[in-house]
XYZ file of C-alpha atoms in Angstrom:
479
model
C 102.802 143.673 64.192
C 99.719 145.461 65.538
C 97.794 148.243 63.801
C 94.351 147.982 65.400
C 92.184 145.678 67.489
C 91.555 143.500 64.427
C 94.755 143.991 62.417
C 97.431 142.022 64.244
C 99.565 139.184 62.938
C 102.889 137.358 62.903
C 104.837 139.074 60.123
C 107.367 137.791 57.593
C 111.026 138.488 58.212
C 113.072 140.860 56.087
C 114.836 137.871 54.536
C 111.477 136.559 53.324
C 111.351 139.411 50.820
C 114.595 138.321 49.158
C 114.332 136.585 45.783
C 115.058 133.106 47.131
C 112.046 133.337 49.437
C 109.432 135.184 47.377
C 108.040 136.100 43.985
C 107.855 139.786 43.104
C 104.381 140.705 41.859
C 103.210 143.713 39.810
C 105.586 146.125 41.569
C 108.565 145.696 43.947
C 106.651 146.458 47.156
C 104.300 143.490 46.636
C 105.638 139.946 46.939
C 104.178 136.451 47.199
C 105.886 134.451 49.951
C 106.941 131.179 48.312
C 109.559 129.908 50.758
C 109.287 131.936 53.982
C 111.290 131.117 57.088
C 107.967 130.676 58.904
C 106.174 128.031 56.771
C 102.765 129.167 58.062
C 103.146 132.307 55.936
C 103.706 130.445 52.672
C 101.339 131.572 49.931
C 100.547 134.958 51.483
C 101.112 138.385 49.965
C 103.112 141.070 51.725
C 102.972 144.723 50.672
C 103.658 147.681 52.964
C 100.822 149.667 51.372
C 98.295 147.125 52.640
C 98.942 148.488 56.128
C 98.225 152.152 55.344
C 95.843 154.097 57.591
C 94.057 157.449 57.330
C 95.725 160.238 59.284
C 92.775 160.652 61.673
C 93.157 157.004 62.728
C 96.936 156.716 62.466
C 97.723 157.249 66.136
C 99.097 153.912 67.344
C 100.961 151.070 65.657
C 104.025 148.965 66.302
C 105.537 145.628 67.155
C 105.602 142.941 69.822
C 108.744 140.833 70.337
C 107.348 137.404 71.143
C 110.414 135.910 72.805
C 110.777 138.825 75.209
C 107.129 139.953 75.567
C 108.185 143.521 74.771
C 106.241 146.102 72.767
C 107.595 148.922 70.579
C 105.033 151.564 69.630
C 104.716 154.763 67.606
C 102.179 157.004 69.380
C 100.993 160.185 67.643
C 98.430 162.022 69.792
C 97.813 164.807 67.254
C 97.942 165.000 63.466
C 97.991 168.820 63.312
C 101.430 168.795 61.654
C 100.677 166.174 59.001
C 99.847 167.020 55.400
C 96.591 166.619 53.525
C 93.965 166.648 56.257
C 92.282 163.867 58.249
C 91.707 161.455 55.355
C 95.231 161.466 53.945
C 96.454 157.866 53.978
C 99.999 156.886 54.775
C 102.331 154.095 55.766
C 102.510 152.691 59.298
C 104.479 149.567 60.211
C 105.659 146.873 57.831
C 108.235 144.115 57.349
C 111.666 144.916 58.699
C 110.524 145.216 61.393
C 109.842 148.827 60.424
C 107.725 151.404 62.257
C 107.223 154.762 60.557
C 106.082 158.174 61.688
C 105.201 159.863 58.407
C 105.221 163.663 58.459
C 105.214 164.461 54.722
C 104.553 162.244 51.706
C 102.651 162.159 48.432
C 101.191 158.698 49.037
C 97.579 158.448 47.803
C 97.738 162.002 46.432
C 100.662 162.123 44.030
C 102.347 165.323 42.992
C 99.163 167.319 43.662
C 100.371 167.597 47.244
C 104.057 168.143 46.462
C 105.396 171.159 48.304
C 107.304 173.718 46.280
C 109.368 176.151 48.297
C 110.133 179.482 46.697
C 113.625 180.893 46.824
C 114.129 183.619 49.447
C 110.754 182.835 51.074
C 111.122 181.941 54.751
C 109.277 178.848 55.935
C 109.441 176.539 58.907
C 107.223 173.959 60.525
C 107.415 172.010 63.776
C 106.724 168.282 63.453
C 105.688 166.244 66.472
C 106.296 165.518 69.252
C 105.807 161.801 68.613
C 106.187 159.261 71.415
C 108.243 156.092 71.026
C 106.737 153.901 73.735
C 108.230 150.666 75.061
C 106.341 148.313 77.350
C 106.755 144.790 78.655
C 104.708 141.971 80.121
C 105.219 138.534 81.632
C 105.838 135.875 79.004
C 103.358 133.010 78.728
C 103.069 130.275 76.108
C 99.417 131.137 75.429
C 100.557 134.555 74.167
C 98.184 136.409 76.477
C 100.879 139.061 76.824
C 100.149 140.233 73.271
C 96.700 141.413 74.287
C 98.114 142.920 77.471
C 100.804 144.898 75.614
C 98.338 146.190 73.028
C 95.822 147.172 75.715
C 98.536 149.019 77.633
C 99.659 150.841 74.472
C 96.085 151.995 73.840
C 95.855 153.205 77.414
C 99.062 155.182 76.944
C 97.693 156.693 73.721
C 94.634 157.951 75.619
C 96.907 159.531 78.206
C 98.974 161.285 75.517
C 95.878 162.628 73.752
C 94.652 164.138 77.021
C 98.091 165.708 77.564
C 98.182 167.414 74.139
C 99.498 170.018 73.639
C 102.425 169.030 75.815
C 103.675 171.385 78.495
C 107.273 170.098 78.471
C 108.227 171.162 74.936
C 110.737 174.020 75.177
C 110.826 175.044 71.513
C 109.347 178.453 70.791
C 107.885 176.884 67.641
C 105.638 174.631 69.739
C 102.998 176.712 71.564
C 101.578 175.398 74.827
C 97.836 175.278 75.544
C 97.690 178.802 76.978
C 99.114 180.174 73.721
C 96.520 178.517 71.523
C 92.921 179.280 70.618
C 89.534 177.679 70.066
C 86.940 178.002 67.297
C 83.372 176.715 67.623
C 80.013 176.956 65.904
C 77.202 174.975 64.324
C 76.942 173.694 60.762
C 73.582 173.211 59.035
C 72.775 172.030 55.519
C 70.275 173.647 53.153
C 68.917 171.490 50.341
C 65.286 172.242 49.536
C 65.000 169.165 47.343
C 65.657 166.910 50.323
C 63.984 168.825 53.136
C 62.139 172.109 53.459
C 63.880 172.884 56.737
C 67.565 173.291 57.462
C 69.223 169.973 58.290
C 71.795 169.363 61.013
C 75.211 168.422 59.646
C 75.706 165.303 61.755
C 79.226 163.860 62.001
C 80.543 166.368 59.480
C 84.286 166.952 59.322
C 85.089 170.584 60.111
C 88.608 171.947 60.060
C 90.946 174.911 59.960
C 93.689 174.944 57.329
C 95.658 177.429 55.260
C 93.558 179.850 53.173
C 92.679 178.517 49.739
C 89.813 177.366 47.579
C 87.123 175.035 48.909
C 88.654 171.604 49.367
C 92.242 172.820 49.022
C 93.096 171.303 52.406
C 93.427 167.922 50.641
C 96.666 169.045 49.017
C 97.977 171.484 51.632
C 101.079 170.637 53.607
C 103.120 173.703 54.457
C 100.916 174.763 57.345
C 99.037 173.109 60.193
C 95.530 171.655 60.104
C 93.028 171.216 62.939
C 89.970 169.016 62.500
C 87.014 167.729 64.468
C 83.609 166.151 63.824
C 80.250 167.695 64.587
C 77.788 166.214 67.052
C 74.200 165.210 66.249
C 73.142 168.853 66.218
C 75.951 169.918 63.891
C 77.863 171.661 66.672
C 81.651 171.682 66.615
C 84.563 172.904 68.703
C 88.113 172.965 67.357
C 90.491 173.273 70.294
C 94.204 173.925 70.755
C 94.608 175.819 67.483
C 97.968 177.442 66.819
C 98.203 181.152 66.126
C 97.675 181.957 62.470
C 95.304 182.819 59.646
C 93.029 180.042 58.456
C 90.013 179.217 56.377
C 87.290 177.063 57.904
C 86.442 174.061 55.732
C 83.968 171.200 56.025
C 82.385 168.290 54.237
C 79.196 166.512 55.250
C 78.505 162.792 54.924
C 75.573 162.286 52.563
C 76.122 165.527 50.635
C 78.413 166.288 47.722
C 80.909 169.117 47.509
C 83.045 171.146 49.885
C 82.137 173.882 52.353
C 84.315 176.917 52.971
C 83.526 179.883 55.217
C 83.629 183.076 53.154
C 86.034 184.870 55.486
C 89.356 184.183 57.159
C 89.631 183.064 60.765
C 92.600 184.633 62.564
C 93.564 182.816 65.747
C 95.772 184.376 68.412
C 96.784 183.564 71.985
C 93.731 182.939 74.160
C 91.384 183.352 71.178
C 87.919 181.855 71.684
C 85.475 182.469 68.878
C 81.986 181.104 68.303
C 81.229 181.534 64.612
C 77.524 181.009 65.192
C 75.355 179.093 62.753
C 76.922 178.346 59.374
C 74.896 177.210 56.356
C 76.226 174.819 53.723
C 74.456 174.799 50.349
C 75.690 171.639 48.600
C 75.780 171.665 44.788
C 72.291 171.055 43.476
C 70.470 172.165 40.313
C 67.230 170.211 40.541
C 65.413 167.199 42.007
C 67.064 163.792 42.083
C 65.937 161.512 39.251
C 68.273 158.701 40.280
C 71.502 158.186 42.188
C 74.262 155.598 42.540
C 76.304 155.261 45.727
C 76.651 157.262 48.935
C 78.352 160.682 49.055
C 81.103 159.749 51.510
C 84.277 160.384 49.439
C 85.083 156.681 49.199
C 84.148 153.734 47.006
C 83.627 151.492 50.038
C 79.909 150.974 49.437
C 80.418 149.479 45.979
C 81.181 145.880 45.009
C 84.569 144.796 46.329
C 85.399 141.318 45.008
C 87.047 138.500 46.885
C 90.765 138.371 46.138
C 92.281 135.707 43.956
C 92.953 132.848 46.439
C 96.575 132.874 45.280
C 97.096 136.446 46.519
C 95.664 136.699 50.038
C 96.943 138.558 53.090
C 95.210 137.094 56.151
C 95.468 140.314 58.185
C 92.920 141.806 55.765
C 90.208 139.167 56.100
C 87.829 141.534 57.884
C 85.206 143.059 55.571
C 86.209 146.645 56.337
C 89.753 145.898 55.097
C 88.870 143.700 52.128
C 89.631 146.477 49.646
C 93.308 146.302 50.672
C 93.795 142.777 49.325
C 96.240 142.471 46.450
C 95.202 142.236 42.807
C 91.568 143.340 43.037
C 92.025 145.346 39.824
C 92.348 142.051 37.940
C 89.049 140.823 39.349
C 87.159 143.253 37.124
C 88.038 141.193 34.055
C 87.129 138.032 35.960
C 83.785 139.518 37.026
C 82.968 140.837 33.540
C 84.742 138.411 31.187
C 82.698 139.153 28.066
C 81.342 142.689 28.384
C 81.744 145.773 30.536
C 79.606 146.761 33.495
C 75.958 147.632 32.853
C 73.985 149.269 35.660
C 70.187 149.392 35.345
C 68.626 152.074 37.520
C 65.770 150.585 39.533
C 66.954 147.003 39.040
C 70.674 146.933 39.824
C 72.159 147.251 43.308
C 75.310 149.347 43.591
C 76.736 147.190 46.395
C 76.572 144.196 44.078
C 76.554 145.545 40.523
C 78.907 148.555 40.577
C 82.583 147.578 40.676
C 84.560 149.674 43.150
C 87.131 150.845 40.591
C 86.774 151.755 36.917
C 89.893 150.012 35.631
C 91.071 148.895 32.177
C 90.215 145.423 30.935
C 92.914 142.754 30.938
C 93.287 141.143 27.499
C 96.146 138.653 27.590
C 99.289 140.694 28.197
C 97.593 143.947 27.281
C 94.928 146.254 28.686
C 92.184 148.193 26.940
C 89.764 150.988 27.759
C 86.431 150.146 29.354
C 82.995 151.708 28.963
C 80.404 151.391 31.698
C 76.722 151.890 30.913
C 74.036 153.406 33.123
C 70.598 152.525 31.738
C 67.542 154.402 32.986
C 64.015 155.352 31.982
C 62.368 158.768 32.003
C 58.609 159.197 32.031
C 58.865 162.721 30.678
C 61.572 165.026 29.344
C 61.683 168.809 29.122
C 63.529 169.388 25.854
C 64.263 172.978 26.855
C 65.132 172.069 30.439
C 68.548 171.898 32.023
C 69.467 168.570 33.584
C 72.623 168.016 35.641
C 74.805 164.960 36.091
C 76.673 165.184 39.389
C 79.737 162.948 39.177
C 81.892 162.737 42.307
C 85.170 160.835 42.117
C 86.855 159.237 45.112
C 90.159 158.630 43.313
C 91.898 159.124 39.970
C 95.244 157.994 38.603
C 96.412 159.099 35.137
C 92.800 158.648 34.093
C 90.236 160.320 31.859
C 86.491 159.789 32.091
C 84.511 160.627 28.973
C 80.740 160.963 29.277
C 78.421 160.243 26.361
C 74.631 160.366 26.439
C 72.561 158.024 24.274
C 75.352 157.913 21.680
C 78.203 155.483 22.396
C 80.418 156.854 19.641
C 81.584 160.254 18.489
C 82.827 163.187 20.513
C 82.084 162.977 24.241
C 79.506 165.258 25.798
C 81.992 165.845 28.628
C 85.512 164.796 29.549
C 87.516 165.204 32.723
C 90.683 165.283 30.605
C 93.650 163.529 32.168
C 93.437 163.687 35.952
C 95.028 162.311 39.079
C 98.225 160.880 40.471
C 96.969 159.182 43.638
C 97.630 155.567 42.558
C 94.946 154.396 44.978
C 94.218 151.164 43.092
C 97.801 149.888 43.199
C 98.261 151.127 46.766
C 95.152 149.312 48.020
C 93.261 152.471 48.932
C 89.501 152.931 48.753
C 89.933 156.598 47.940
C 92.517 159.182 46.946
C 91.701 162.826 46.288
C 88.073 163.913 46.005
C 86.825 165.592 42.823
C 83.357 166.748 41.828
C 82.054 167.452 38.328
C 78.668 169.104 37.785
C 77.871 168.313 34.157
C 75.201 170.242 32.284
C 72.902 167.957 30.259
C 70.508 169.770 27.884
C 67.060 168.205 27.799
C 67.356 167.622 24.055
C 70.039 165.005 24.795
C 67.502 162.871 26.667
C 64.356 161.094 25.557
C 61.159 159.693 27.000
C 61.662 156.020 27.734
C 65.040 154.304 27.645
C 68.273 156.282 28.031
C 71.914 155.305 28.442
C 74.873 157.197 29.858
C 78.242 155.845 28.731
C 81.249 156.344 31.024
C 84.529 155.548 29.277
C 87.835 155.449 31.134
C 90.064 156.001 28.120
C 93.562 155.703 29.583
C 94.789 152.117 29.589
C 98.570 151.840 29.292
C 98.546 149.843 32.513
C 96.004 148.366 34.903
C 96.456 151.137 37.470
C 95.146 153.941 35.284
C 91.730 154.154 36.880
C 89.117 156.123 38.750
C 86.933 155.306 41.716
C 83.486 156.847 41.780
C 82.137 158.229 45.015
C 78.617 159.052 43.878
C 76.658 159.769 40.688
C 73.323 161.587 40.502
C 71.105 162.786 37.679
C 69.069 165.871 38.517
C 66.043 167.163 36.672
C 65.371 170.808 35.785
C 65.010 173.225 38.686
C 61.525 173.583 40.175
């Protein structure tokens, strides 16, 4: 099976997932291979969710038949018809051999993205085209044909991307290039606490999706979405857009929140529109006093532990895929056997001292709620001032985060209430749906000297009730 340049391996057979060959782990999709037909795979974990990929990268995956030196590939040159935007994760290939082309699912989002179709309301959507590509090479015992088949499949993907939208499709529901439009512009960021001048939104994701609130594209699936990334100057061009009414959305690496243009964009045949310079004002109430993490909508920058040696999948040995190893939720209790996480601003390092997921603690056969502490010092406090705690979440699954300030007990200063269905921890994701909470903190809650913020994830019926933090920042009063 091949998913990328680095994710390629000999896979178990379907029979290896039967009870006589494996041990079922925490859920049916995950098994430990105890007696596989190929003995080299003994002791490895197999779980189809470990092979998930974000929509923007899910363009090529498939299989190579070793005995025949033949490749079978799913090639998807455009994701305009998929749900949930460019970061929506979904299944690819897995044991079977199985190769999937996922159009609609609630994986890594839960029912927040479920589509409800009203009675007597007309709706239709064209999915695809998707290419099923077969190739072959000359067999050799050194298996050099594997590299050749993969390289050829990548070359074919490039050809298909250049050919999109296809000219051969006869359906009236699939417009050709001359019946589509283009939207361009430049995105800048305004944050006076970081820079006096406007900043260029480098590598920002900018897209067109159905009208809605800022960020609603994450859970939108009835319509089409068109995304691109800005260049170093913040310029963007979204090409081959279908006719329709859209909102223009964006998010910028290094800044919290969601951008939405305050007017609709209506695209028609031959439409070419330059929207000019657009300004994004990310949420901000005052200067940064301290921060934890990077605003990138993932928990990838935080501490990701090594997997339990008993539960390893060798295809995930590369650092950028480490978070997909099985059972990392249990490593929290191994990492903090006696007390919960304590992060000391100015002394701790979030890549080492901030666990990637706020999960319950394992206590024998039970689980219990966990409270993380952020300890920090303030040289001065304005008792009448308004402070703000910006708390961005990268994922949430049947979770609730309660925030307390300098008082570990009693009623919380703030609660998210129960949120999320994305199941990102169990499904080996590093993010699910993005959420941002701007929490007002009156100055009278703080004190000169030592302070502590308590973050309690209260829901703990199972180990998968959890959140992942994207970024946390305490802001002082506006100046």
